[in-house]
PDB file of C-alpha atoms in Angstrom:
ATOM      1  CA  MET B   6     -20.131  75.285 -36.939  1.00 73.00           C
ATOM      2  CA  GLY B   7     -23.188  75.594 -34.940  1.00 91.00           C
ATOM      3  CA  LYS B   8     -25.205  72.951 -32.801  1.00 95.00           C
ATOM      4  CA  ILE B   9     -28.111  72.353 -35.322  1.00 98.00           C
ATOM      5  CA  LEU B  10     -25.668  72.141 -38.802  1.00 96.00           C
ATOM      6  CA  GLU B  11     -24.005  69.752 -36.096  1.00 96.00           C
ATOM      7  CA  SER B  12     -26.299  67.430 -35.305  1.00 96.00           C
ATOM      8  CA  LEU B  13     -27.744  66.658 -38.706  1.00 97.00           C
ATOM      9  CA  LYS B  14     -24.751  65.347 -39.275  1.00 94.00           C
ATOM     10  CA  THR B  15     -25.698  62.156 -37.394  1.00 94.00           C
ATOM     11  CA  LYS B  16     -29.279  62.780 -37.864  1.00 94.00           C
ATOM     12  CA  LYS B  17     -31.476  63.058 -40.521  1.00 94.00           C
ATOM     13  CA  ALA B  18     -34.029  64.912 -38.883  1.00 98.00           C
ATOM     14  CA  LEU B  19     -34.519  67.056 -36.037  1.00 98.00           C
ATOM     15  CA  VAL B  20     -37.856  67.828 -34.319  1.00 98.00           C
ATOM     16  CA  SER B  21     -38.749  70.798 -32.789  1.00 98.00           C
ATOM     17  CA  ASP B  22     -41.529  72.221 -30.233  1.00 98.00           C
ATOM     18  CA  GLY B  23     -45.265  73.216 -30.386  1.00 98.00           C
ATOM     19  CA  ALA B  24     -47.527  76.346 -29.944  1.00 96.00           C
ATOM     20  CA  TRP B  25     -46.076  78.249 -26.379  1.00 96.00           C
ATOM     21  CA  GLY B  26     -49.669  80.543 -26.435  1.00 91.00           C
ATOM     22  CA  THR B  27     -52.028  77.910 -26.304  1.00 86.00           C
ATOM     23  CA  PHE B  28     -50.597  76.599 -22.731  1.00 91.00           C
ATOM     24  CA  LEU B  29     -50.258  80.550 -22.002  1.00 96.00           C
ATOM     25  CA  GLN B  30     -53.686  80.699 -21.995  1.00 92.00           C
ATOM     26  CA  LEU B  31     -54.434  77.439 -20.905  1.00 91.00           C
ATOM     27  CA  LYS B  32     -52.136  79.000 -17.611  1.00 95.00           C
ATOM     28  CA  GLY B  33     -54.324  82.303 -17.365  1.00 96.00           C
ATOM     29  CA  LEU B  34     -52.632  84.441 -19.962  1.00 96.00           C
ATOM     30  CA  ALA B  35     -55.086  86.725 -20.306  1.00 95.00           C
ATOM     31  CA  ALA B  36     -55.940  89.277 -23.409  1.00 91.00           C
ATOM     32  CA  GLY B  37     -53.933  92.388 -23.528  1.00 94.00           C
ATOM     33  CA  ASP B  38     -51.728  90.777 -21.146  1.00 97.00           C
ATOM     34  CA  CYS B  39     -47.727  90.793 -22.110  1.00 98.00           C
ATOM     35  CA  PRO B  40     -46.880  87.367 -22.541  1.00 98.00           C
ATOM     36  CA  GLU B  41     -42.950  87.478 -22.466  1.00 98.00           C
ATOM     37  CA  LEU B  42     -43.580  88.995 -18.354  1.00 98.00           C
ATOM     38  CA  TRP B  43     -43.896  86.081 -17.631  1.00 98.00           C
ATOM     39  CA  ASN B  44     -40.723  85.083 -17.608  1.00 98.00           C
ATOM     40  CA  LEU B  45     -40.060  87.080 -15.315  1.00 98.00           C
ATOM     41  CA  GLU B  46     -43.204  87.317 -13.238  1.00 98.00           C
ATOM     42  CA  ARG B  47     -44.439  83.411 -13.882  1.00 98.00           C
ATOM     43  CA  ARG B  48     -40.775  81.500 -14.445  1.00 98.00           C
ATOM     44  CA  SER B  49     -42.166  77.931 -13.552  1.00 98.00           C
ATOM     45  CA  ASP B  50     -45.580  78.608 -15.519  1.00 98.00           C
ATOM     46  CA  VAL B  51     -42.736  78.832 -18.637  1.00 98.00           C
ATOM     47  CA  LEU B  52     -40.800  76.502 -17.349  1.00 98.00           C
ATOM     48  CA  ASP B  53     -43.522  73.756 -16.934  1.00 98.00           C
ATOM     49  CA  ILE B  54     -44.304  74.426 -20.592  1.00 98.00           C
ATOM     50  CA  ALA B  55     -40.789  73.963 -22.286  1.00 98.00           C
ATOM     51  CA  LYS B  56     -40.417  70.845 -20.361  1.00 98.00           C
ATOM     52  CA  SER B  57     -43.598  69.354 -21.604  1.00 98.00           C
ATOM     53  CA  TYR B  58     -41.962  69.778 -25.225  1.00 98.00           C
ATOM     54  CA  ILE B  59     -38.884  67.972 -24.179  1.00 98.00           C
ATOM     55  CA  GLU B  60     -40.162  65.383 -22.255  1.00 98.00           C
ATOM     56  CA  ALA B  61     -42.834  64.486 -25.515  1.00 98.00           C
ATOM     57  CA  GLY B  62     -39.155  64.299 -27.507  1.00 98.00           C
ATOM     58  CA  SER B  63     -38.306  67.708 -28.721  1.00 98.00           C
ATOM     59  CA  ASP B  64     -34.662  67.863 -29.640  1.00 98.00           C
ATOM     60  CA  MET B  65     -34.961  71.684 -29.754  1.00 98.00           C
ATOM     61  CA  ILE B  66     -37.197  73.867 -28.317  1.00 98.00           C
ATOM     62  CA  GLU B  67     -37.904  77.668 -28.448  1.00 98.00           C
ATOM     63  CA  THR B  68     -38.212  80.421 -25.888  1.00 98.00           C
ATOM     64  CA  ASN B  69     -41.027  82.733 -24.843  1.00 98.00           C
ATOM     65  CA  SER B  70     -39.613  85.721 -26.845  1.00 98.00           C
ATOM     66  CA  PHE B  71     -41.770  86.096 -29.824  1.00 98.00           C
ATOM     67  CA  GLY B  72     -42.925  89.457 -28.630  1.00 98.00           C
ATOM     68  CA  GLY B  73     -39.484  90.266 -26.953  1.00 98.00           C
ATOM     69  CA  SER B  74     -38.267  93.083 -29.108  1.00 98.00           C
ATOM     70  CA  ALA B  75     -37.827  96.402 -27.743  1.00 97.00           C
ATOM     71  CA  ILE B  76     -40.625  98.036 -29.912  1.00 97.00           C
ATOM     72  CA  LYS B  77     -43.251  95.351 -29.217  1.00 97.00           C
ATOM     73  CA  LEU B  78     -42.622  95.371 -25.266  1.00 98.00           C
ATOM     74  CA  SER B  79     -42.720  99.333 -25.569  1.00 97.00           C
ATOM     75  CA  HIS B  80     -46.296  98.764 -25.831  1.00 96.00           C
ATOM     76  CA  TYR B  81     -46.639  97.483 -22.116  1.00 97.00           C
ATOM     77  CA  GLY B  82     -44.261 100.602 -20.714  1.00 98.00           C
ATOM     78  CA  LEU B  83     -41.678  97.361 -20.346  1.00 98.00           C
ATOM     79  CA  LYS B  84     -39.033  98.433 -23.516  1.00 97.00           C
ATOM     80  CA  GLU B  85     -36.302  99.124 -20.504  1.00 98.00           C
ATOM     81  CA  LYS B  86     -36.464  95.493 -19.939  1.00 98.00           C
ATOM     82  CA  THR B  87     -35.822  93.804 -23.165  1.00 98.00           C
ATOM     83  CA  TYR B  88     -32.252  92.577 -22.261  1.00 98.00           C
ATOM     84  CA  GLU B  89     -33.713  90.836 -18.694  1.00 98.00           C
ATOM     85  CA  ILE B  90     -37.381  89.196 -19.973  1.00 98.00           C
ATOM     86  CA  ASN B  91     -35.010  87.648 -23.747  1.00 98.00           C
ATOM     87  CA  LYS B  92     -32.359  86.867 -21.274  1.00 98.00           C
ATOM     88  CA  ALA B  93     -34.592  85.233 -18.961  1.00 98.00           C
ATOM     89  CA  ALA B  94     -37.034  83.387 -21.665  1.00 98.00           C
ATOM     90  CA  ALA B  95     -33.448  81.308 -22.991  1.00 98.00           C
ATOM     91  CA  GLU B  96     -32.276  80.761 -19.503  1.00 98.00           C
ATOM     92  CA  ILE B  97     -35.789  79.051 -18.413  1.00 98.00           C
ATOM     93  CA  SER B  98     -35.448  77.091 -22.097  1.00 98.00           C
ATOM     94  CA  ARG B  99     -31.955  76.231 -21.301  1.00 98.00           C
ATOM     95  CA  GLU B 100     -33.009  74.531 -18.103  1.00 98.00           C
ATOM     96  CA  ALA B 101     -35.702  72.593 -19.500  1.00 98.00           C
ATOM     97  CA  ALA B 102     -33.891  71.852 -22.716  1.00 98.00           C
ATOM     98  CA  GLY B 103     -30.100  70.357 -20.461  1.00 97.00           C
ATOM     99  CA  ASP B 104     -27.915  69.680 -23.625  1.00 96.00           C
ATOM    100  CA  LYS B 105     -30.764  69.664 -26.225  1.00 98.00           C
ATOM    101  CA  ILE B 106     -30.923  72.588 -28.820  1.00 98.00           C
ATOM    102  CA  VAL B 107     -32.525  76.178 -27.229  1.00 98.00           C
ATOM    103  CA  LEU B 108     -33.819  78.236 -30.414  1.00 98.00           C
ATOM    104  CA  GLY B 109     -33.929  82.525 -29.397  1.00 98.00           C
ATOM    105  CA  SER B 110     -37.667  83.466 -30.526  1.00 98.00           C
ATOM    106  CA  VAL B 111     -37.762  86.512 -32.478  1.00 98.00           C
ATOM    107  CA  GLY B 112     -40.690  87.535 -34.555  1.00 98.00           C
ATOM    108  CA  PRO B 113     -41.852  90.760 -36.058  1.00 97.00           C
ATOM    109  CA  THR B 114     -42.861  94.473 -34.399  1.00 97.00           C
ATOM    110  CA  GLY B 115     -45.950  95.148 -36.325  1.00 92.00           C
ATOM    111  CA  LYS B 116     -44.352  98.555 -37.847  1.00 92.00           C
ATOM    112  CA  PHE B 117     -43.704  98.576 -41.073  1.00 86.00           C
ATOM    113  CA  LEU B 118     -40.650 100.345 -42.973  1.00 83.00           C
ATOM    114  CA  MET B 119     -42.304 101.080 -46.319  1.00 80.00           C
ATOM    115  CA  MET B 120     -45.149 103.250 -44.076  1.00 79.00           C
ATOM    116  CA  GLY B 121     -43.117 105.567 -42.055  1.00 83.00           C
ATOM    117  CA  ASP B 122     -43.928 103.507 -38.638  1.00 87.00           C
ATOM    118  CA  VAL B 123     -40.174 102.878 -37.819  1.00 94.00           C
ATOM    119  CA  THR B 124     -36.658 103.685 -39.573  1.00 95.00           C
ATOM    120  CA  LYS B 125     -33.904 101.044 -40.250  1.00 95.00           C
ATOM    121  CA  ASP B 126     -31.721 102.568 -36.852  1.00 96.00           C
ATOM    122  CA  ASP B 127     -34.727 101.426 -34.523  1.00 95.00           C
ATOM    123  CA  LEU B 128     -35.920  97.610 -35.467  1.00 97.00           C
ATOM    124  CA  LYS B 129     -31.670  97.290 -35.733  1.00 96.00           C
ATOM    125  CA  GLU B 130     -31.066  98.622 -32.185  1.00 96.00           C
ATOM    126  CA  ALA B 131     -34.854  96.829 -31.203  1.00 97.00           C
ATOM    127  CA  PHE B 132     -33.649  93.557 -32.686  1.00 97.00           C
ATOM    128  CA  ARG B 133     -29.876  93.500 -30.953  1.00 97.00           C
ATOM    129  CA  ILE B 134     -31.569  94.007 -27.544  1.00 97.00           C
ATOM    130  CA  GLN B 135     -33.313  91.816 -28.204  1.00 98.00           C
ATOM    131  CA  ILE B 136     -30.867  88.729 -29.524  1.00 97.00           C
ATOM    132  CA  GLU B 137     -28.366  90.004 -27.328  1.00 97.00           C
ATOM    133  CA  GLY B 138     -30.305  88.711 -24.107  1.00 98.00           C
ATOM    134  CA  LEU B 139     -31.197  85.581 -25.970  1.00 98.00           C
ATOM    135  CA  ARG B 140     -27.513  84.858 -26.527  1.00 97.00           C
ATOM    136  CA  ASP B 141     -26.119  85.867 -22.843  1.00 97.00           C
ATOM    137  CA  GLY B 142     -29.239  83.338 -21.510  1.00 98.00           C
ATOM    138  CA  GLY B 143     -28.074  80.469 -23.421  1.00 98.00           C
ATOM    139  CA  ALA B 144     -29.680  80.043 -26.931  1.00 98.00           C
ATOM    140  CA  ASP B 145     -28.240  78.063 -29.498  1.00 97.00           C
ATOM    141  CA  ALA B 146     -29.395  79.766 -32.315  1.00 98.00           C
ATOM    142  CA  ILE B 147     -31.697  82.353 -33.089  1.00 98.00           C
ATOM    143  CA  CYS B 148     -35.369  81.536 -35.108  1.00 98.00           C
ATOM    144  CA  ILE B 149     -36.496  85.057 -36.675  1.00 98.00           C
ATOM    145  CA  GLU B 150     -40.235  83.893 -37.594  1.00 98.00           C
ATOM    146  CA  THR B 151     -43.370  84.376 -38.672  1.00 96.00           C
ATOM    147  CA  PHE B 152     -42.211  87.485 -40.908  1.00 94.00           C
ATOM    148  CA  TYR B 153     -43.762  89.603 -43.799  1.00 89.00           C
ATOM    149  CA  ASP B 154     -42.030  91.981 -44.998  1.00 91.00           C
ATOM    150  CA  ILE B 155     -38.622  90.904 -46.504  1.00 94.00           C
ATOM    151  CA  ASP B 156     -37.115  94.580 -45.138  1.00 94.00           C
ATOM    152  CA  GLU B 157     -37.534  93.440 -41.664  1.00 96.00           C
ATOM    153  CA  ALA B 158     -36.479  90.271 -42.056  1.00 97.00           C
ATOM    154  CA  LYS B 159     -33.149  90.977 -43.477  1.00 97.00           C
ATOM    155  CA  ILE B 160     -32.448  93.873 -41.079  1.00 97.00           C
ATOM    156  CA  ALA B 161     -32.954  90.987 -38.298  1.00 97.00           C
ATOM    157  CA  VAL B 162     -30.850  88.045 -39.486  1.00 98.00           C
ATOM    158  CA  GLU B 163     -28.189  90.524 -40.174  1.00 97.00           C
ATOM    159  CA  ILE B 164     -28.399  91.798 -36.568  1.00 97.00           C
ATOM    160  CA  ALA B 165     -28.417  88.554 -35.791  1.00 97.00           C
ATOM    161  CA  LYS B 166     -25.271  87.280 -37.720  1.00 95.00           C
ATOM    162  CA  ASN B 167     -23.335  90.698 -36.474  1.00 91.00           C
ATOM    163  CA  PHE B 168     -23.955  90.192 -33.017  1.00 80.00           C
ATOM    164  CA  SER B 169     -23.795  86.702 -32.466  1.00 78.00           C
ATOM    165  CA  ASP B 170     -22.037  83.713 -33.340  1.00 88.00           C
ATOM    166  CA  LEU B 171     -25.753  81.418 -33.306  1.00 95.00           C
ATOM    167  CA  GLU B 172     -27.113  79.842 -35.880  1.00 97.00           C
ATOM    168  CA  VAL B 173     -29.761  82.147 -37.330  1.00 98.00           C
ATOM    169  CA  ILE B 174     -33.044  80.296 -38.774  1.00 98.00           C
ATOM    170  CA  CYS B 175     -35.328  82.589 -40.995  1.00 98.00           C
ATOM    171  CA  THR B 176     -38.839  81.128 -41.508  1.00 98.00           C
ATOM    172  CA  PHE B 177     -41.685  83.859 -43.513  1.00 97.00           C
ATOM    173  CA  SER B 178     -45.769  82.908 -43.083  1.00 95.00           C
ATOM    174  CA  PHE B 179     -47.446  82.606 -46.419  1.00 94.00           C
ATOM    175  CA  GLU B 180     -50.794  82.483 -47.427  1.00 88.00           C
ATOM    176  CA  ASN B 181     -52.708  80.518 -50.415  1.00 85.00           C
ATOM    177  CA  LYS B 182     -53.282  83.162 -53.417  1.00 72.00           C
ATOM    178  CA  THR B 183     -54.984  80.561 -55.374  1.00 68.00           C
ATOM    179  CA  ASP B 184     -53.970  81.579 -59.016  1.00 73.00           C
ATOM    180  CA  ASP B 185     -50.812  83.314 -57.899  1.00 76.00           C
ATOM    181  CA  GLY B 186     -49.967  80.416 -55.305  1.00 83.00           C
ATOM    182  CA  TYR B 187     -47.851  81.135 -52.161  1.00 91.00           C
ATOM    183  CA  LYS B 188     -47.249  84.660 -51.137  1.00 90.00           C
ATOM    184  CA  SER B 189     -46.419  86.670 -47.593  1.00 88.00           C
ATOM    185  CA  MET B 190     -49.088  89.196 -46.206  1.00 86.00           C
ATOM    186  CA  MET B 191     -46.947  91.735 -48.012  1.00 85.00           C
ATOM    187  CA  GLY B 192     -47.116  89.952 -51.428  1.00 86.00           C
ATOM    188  CA  LEU B 193     -43.883  88.074 -51.406  1.00 89.00           C
ATOM    189  CA  GLY B 194     -43.186  84.906 -53.174  1.00 93.00           C
ATOM    190  CA  VAL B 195     -41.629  82.074 -51.444  1.00 95.00           C
ATOM    191  CA  LYS B 196     -38.563  82.151 -53.602  1.00 95.00           C
ATOM    192  CA  GLU B 197     -37.811  85.460 -53.601  1.00 95.00           C
ATOM    193  CA  ALA B 198     -38.491  85.324 -49.439  1.00 96.00           C
ATOM    194  CA  ILE B 199     -36.180  82.066 -48.788  1.00 97.00           C
ATOM    195  CA  SER B 200     -33.781  83.548 -51.337  1.00 97.00           C
ATOM    196  CA  SER B 201     -33.591  86.974 -49.652  1.00 97.00           C
ATOM    197  CA  VAL B 202     -32.498  85.861 -46.280  1.00 98.00           C
ATOM    198  CA  ILE B 203     -30.225  83.563 -47.665  1.00 98.00           C
ATOM    199  CA  GLU B 204     -28.078  86.229 -49.172  1.00 97.00           C
ATOM    200  CA  SER B 205     -28.641  88.019 -46.072  1.00 97.00           C
ATOM    201  CA  GLY B 206     -26.954  85.184 -43.973  1.00 97.00           C
ATOM    202  CA  ALA B 207     -29.301  82.899 -42.752  1.00 98.00           C
ATOM    203  CA  ASP B 208     -28.350  79.317 -42.162  1.00 98.00           C
ATOM    204  CA  ILE B 209     -31.501  77.431 -41.716  1.00 98.00           C
ATOM    205  CA  VAL B 210     -34.704  78.503 -44.012  1.00 98.00           C
ATOM    206  CA  GLY B 211     -38.303  77.515 -43.731  1.00 98.00           C
ATOM    207  CA  THR B 212     -41.908  78.223 -43.424  1.00 98.00           C
ATOM    208  CA  ASN B 213     -44.314  78.354 -39.983  1.00 97.00           C
ATOM    209  CA  CYS B 214     -47.517  79.476 -39.019  1.00 95.00           C
ATOM    210  CA  GLY B 215     -50.809  80.547 -41.034  1.00 90.00           C
ATOM    211  CA  ASN B 216     -50.771  76.796 -42.794  1.00 92.00           C
ATOM    212  CA  GLY B 217     -51.630  73.062 -41.532  1.00 95.00           C
ATOM    213  CA  PHE B 218     -48.905  70.350 -42.251  1.00 97.00           C
ATOM    214  CA  LYS B 219     -50.656  69.359 -45.224  1.00 93.00           C
ATOM    215  CA  ALA B 220     -50.592  73.498 -47.229  1.00 93.00           C
ATOM    216  CA  MET B 221     -47.044  72.900 -45.968  1.00 97.00           C
ATOM    217  CA  VAL B 222     -45.779  70.004 -48.217  1.00 96.00           C
ATOM    218  CA  ASP B 223     -46.692  72.742 -51.137  1.00 95.00           C
ATOM    219  CA  ILE B 224     -45.136  75.487 -49.637  1.00 96.00           C
ATOM    220  CA  VAL B 225     -41.777  73.395 -49.161  1.00 97.00           C
ATOM    221  CA  SER B 226     -41.676  72.206 -52.945  1.00 96.00           C
ATOM    222  CA  GLU B 227     -41.310  75.784 -53.790  1.00 95.00           C
ATOM    223  CA  ILE B 228     -38.425  76.807 -51.248  1.00 97.00           C
ATOM    224  CA  LYS B 229     -36.161  73.169 -51.287  1.00 97.00           C
ATOM    225  CA  PRO B 230     -34.844  74.605 -55.092  1.00 97.00           C
ATOM    226  CA  VAL B 231     -33.685  78.017 -53.492  1.00 97.00           C
ATOM    227  CA  ALA B 232     -32.438  76.568 -50.867  1.00 98.00           C
ATOM    228  CA  GLY B 233     -29.698  74.726 -52.288  1.00 95.00           C
ATOM    229  CA  LYS B 234     -27.592  73.477 -48.558  1.00 95.00           C
ATOM    230  CA  HIS B 235     -29.393  75.374 -46.225  1.00 98.00           C
ATOM    231  CA  PRO B 236     -31.777  73.037 -43.614  1.00 98.00           C
ATOM    232  CA  ILE B 237     -35.278  73.682 -44.174  1.00 98.00           C
ATOM    233  CA  LEU B 238     -37.484  74.316 -40.824  1.00 98.00           C
ATOM    234  CA  VAL B 239     -41.201  73.971 -40.807  1.00 98.00           C
ATOM    235  CA  HIS B 240     -43.263  74.752 -37.931  1.00 98.00           C
ATOM    236  CA  ALA B 241     -46.886  74.141 -38.759  1.00 97.00           C
ATOM    237  CA  ASN B 242     -50.307  74.960 -37.659  1.00 96.00           C
ATOM    238  CA  ALA B 243     -52.573  71.781 -36.813  1.00 94.00           C
ATOM    239  CA  GLY B 244     -54.310  72.793 -39.550  1.00 91.00           C
ATOM    240  CA  LEU B 245     -56.653  76.097 -39.811  1.00 85.00           C
ATOM    241  CA  PRO B 246     -58.858  76.651 -36.314  1.00 84.00           C
ATOM    242  CA  GLU B 247     -62.539  76.093 -36.827  1.00 85.00           C
ATOM    243  CA  LEU B 248     -65.355  77.794 -34.310  1.00 77.00           C
ATOM    244  CA  VAL B 249     -66.847  74.623 -32.524  1.00 81.00           C
ATOM    245  CA  GLY B 250     -69.644  76.348 -30.203  1.00 76.00           C
ATOM    246  CA  THR B 251     -67.429  79.180 -28.558  1.00 77.00           C
ATOM    247  CA  GLU B 252     -63.981  77.026 -28.789  1.00 79.00           C
ATOM    248  CA  LEU B 253     -61.680  77.141 -31.419  1.00 80.00           C
ATOM    249  CA  VAL B 254     -60.758  73.828 -32.811  1.00 85.00           C
ATOM    250  CA  TYR B 255     -57.890  72.687 -34.862  1.00 90.00           C
ATOM    251  CA  PRO B 256     -58.683  70.074 -37.536  1.00 92.00           C
ATOM    252  CA  GLU B 257     -55.402  68.075 -37.951  1.00 95.00           C
ATOM    253  CA  THR B 258     -55.091  65.460 -34.611  1.00 96.00           C
ATOM    254  CA  PRO B 259     -51.724  63.952 -33.774  1.00 97.00           C
ATOM    255  CA  VAL B 260     -52.996  60.852 -35.822  1.00 97.00           C
ATOM    256  CA  LYS B 261     -53.715  62.958 -39.011  1.00 96.00           C
ATOM    257  CA  VAL B 262     -50.689  64.970 -38.290  1.00 97.00           C
ATOM    258  CA  LYS B 263     -48.470  61.394 -38.395  1.00 96.00           C
ATOM    259  CA  THR B 264     -49.576  60.559 -41.908  1.00 97.00           C
ATOM    260  CA  ILE B 265     -48.541  64.369 -43.372  1.00 97.00           C
ATOM    261  CA  VAL B 266     -45.066  63.940 -41.336  1.00 98.00           C
ATOM    262  CA  PRO B 267     -43.509  61.525 -44.095  1.00 98.00           C
ATOM    263  CA  LEU B 268     -44.421  63.648 -47.067  1.00 98.00           C
ATOM    264  CA  LEU B 269     -43.134  66.422 -45.459  1.00 98.00           C
ATOM    265  CA  LEU B 270     -39.842  64.984 -44.901  1.00 98.00           C
ATOM    266  CA  ASP B 271     -39.758  63.566 -48.815  1.00 98.00           C
ATOM    267  CA  ALA B 272     -40.206  67.205 -49.792  1.00 97.00           C
ATOM    268  CA  GLY B 273     -37.159  67.979 -47.606  1.00 97.00           C
ATOM    269  CA  VAL B 274     -37.475  68.501 -44.541  1.00 98.00           C
ATOM    270  CA  SER B 275     -34.940  68.782 -41.962  1.00 98.00           C
ATOM    271  CA  LEU B 276     -36.461  70.503 -38.468  1.00 98.00           C
ATOM    272  CA  ILE B 277     -40.070  69.329 -38.444  1.00 98.00           C
ATOM    273  CA  GLY B 278     -42.121  70.485 -35.531  1.00 98.00           C
ATOM    274  CA  GLY B 279     -45.711  72.719 -34.784  1.00 97.00           C
ATOM    275  CA  CYS B 280     -46.981  76.096 -34.320  1.00 96.00           C
ATOM    276  CA  CYS B 281     -50.624  77.093 -32.845  1.00 94.00           C
ATOM    277  CA  GLY B 282     -53.079  74.875 -32.143  1.00 94.00           C
ATOM    278  CA  THR B 283     -49.928  71.583 -31.754  1.00 97.00           C
ATOM    279  CA  THR B 284     -49.721  69.962 -28.537  1.00 96.00           C
ATOM    280  CA  PRO B 285     -46.697  67.550 -26.959  1.00 98.00           C
ATOM    281  CA  ALA B 286     -49.538  65.144 -28.232  1.00 98.00           C
ATOM    282  CA  HIS B 287     -48.214  66.606 -31.624  1.00 98.00           C
ATOM    283  CA  ILE B 288     -44.821  66.552 -30.659  1.00 98.00           C
ATOM    284  CA  LYS B 289     -44.728  63.076 -29.466  1.00 98.00           C
ATOM    285  CA  ALA B 290     -46.538  62.087 -32.482  1.00 98.00           C
ATOM    286  CA  ILE B 291     -44.005  62.932 -35.029  1.00 98.00           C
ATOM    287  CA  LYS B 292     -40.645  62.082 -33.169  1.00 98.00           C
ATOM    288  CA  LYS B 293     -42.499  58.629 -33.640  1.00 97.00           C
ATOM    289  CA  THR B 294     -42.743  59.398 -37.127  1.00 98.00           C
ATOM    290  CA  VAL B 295     -39.669  60.715 -38.306  1.00 98.00           C
ATOM    291  CA  PHE B 296     -38.176  58.074 -36.035  1.00 96.00           C
ATOM    292  CA  ALA B 297     -39.597  55.654 -38.241  1.00 96.00           C
ATOM    293  CA  TYR B 298     -39.524  57.323 -41.409  1.00 94.00           C
ATOM    294  CA  PHE B 299     -35.482  56.723 -40.839  1.00 91.00           C
TER     295      PHE B 299
END
C-alpha cells in the first residue's frame, strides 16, 4: 500500500499545496520561459516555493514538473534533459517535504491523438521518461492532472502503473456547460472520465483547476458515486480570476475558502489543496478548517 492510502488509515483528510506558477512569476519567470528549467538553473527559488507550502501545513506537495513531458520540453529544445529535469523536480520537493508526501506532477502534452498530432507510442515514451525521473527523484505518487482528453489520460495512468510502484492520481478539469452539466474541454462527462481512469488503474481520482472551491462541490457530487473506495482529490482555483485594472485578482480569499472546505469534506473529498491563485495563506486556512472539522 502506498504512502497516501496508508496515511488515510489514520487521517480522515490530507491537505495538499497551492499554486506554483504564480510564485514562479513573482520570482521572475517571464512569459515564454520554461518553468521546469528552473529545477536546474534556479533550484533555490523552486525549493523556496515548496518550503512555503510545507510551512503552511501541507501534508503533501507537488513538484515543479507539470509541463515536464518530453513532448512539452521539446518546444524549448530540452527534450534530452527530460529525465534530469524531472528527477531534479522531485529531489527539490523531497528536500522540502522531509517525511511528508511528494506528488510528481504530470500534465497533458497539448497534443491530440484524434488530430493526428501525436501517436500513442509518442505519448507512452514521453510520459515514461518523465515518470521515471520523478520516481527516481523521490516522488511518493504520480499526479496526472488537468487532463481533458480521456485517451491521453489513460495512457499516462497506464504508463505510471507499468513503470513505477507509486500510487497514481488522475484528475480532470471540467467546465460547467449549464444544461449539459460539467464536461471536459473535449466534451467528456464527469462520471465517464472518472470511471475510465479507474479502469486503467488510477488509485486516486478527482478534479483540479478551471473552477473555484464552491463549484468543486457539485463536481465531487458526480465523482463520488463512481469513485467507490477510491479517495477523491480536489485542487481548486481561488475562484475565477477577474481583471482589476491590469491585474488578475482571484476572488476566493482564504477566509471565503474556509467556509467552503466543510462542504467539500461533506461531499466525500479526502485530499484537498489549491490550484491557480491559491497561496500558502489559503493552505493554512484549509489546514485549520480540516483540523477543526474532524
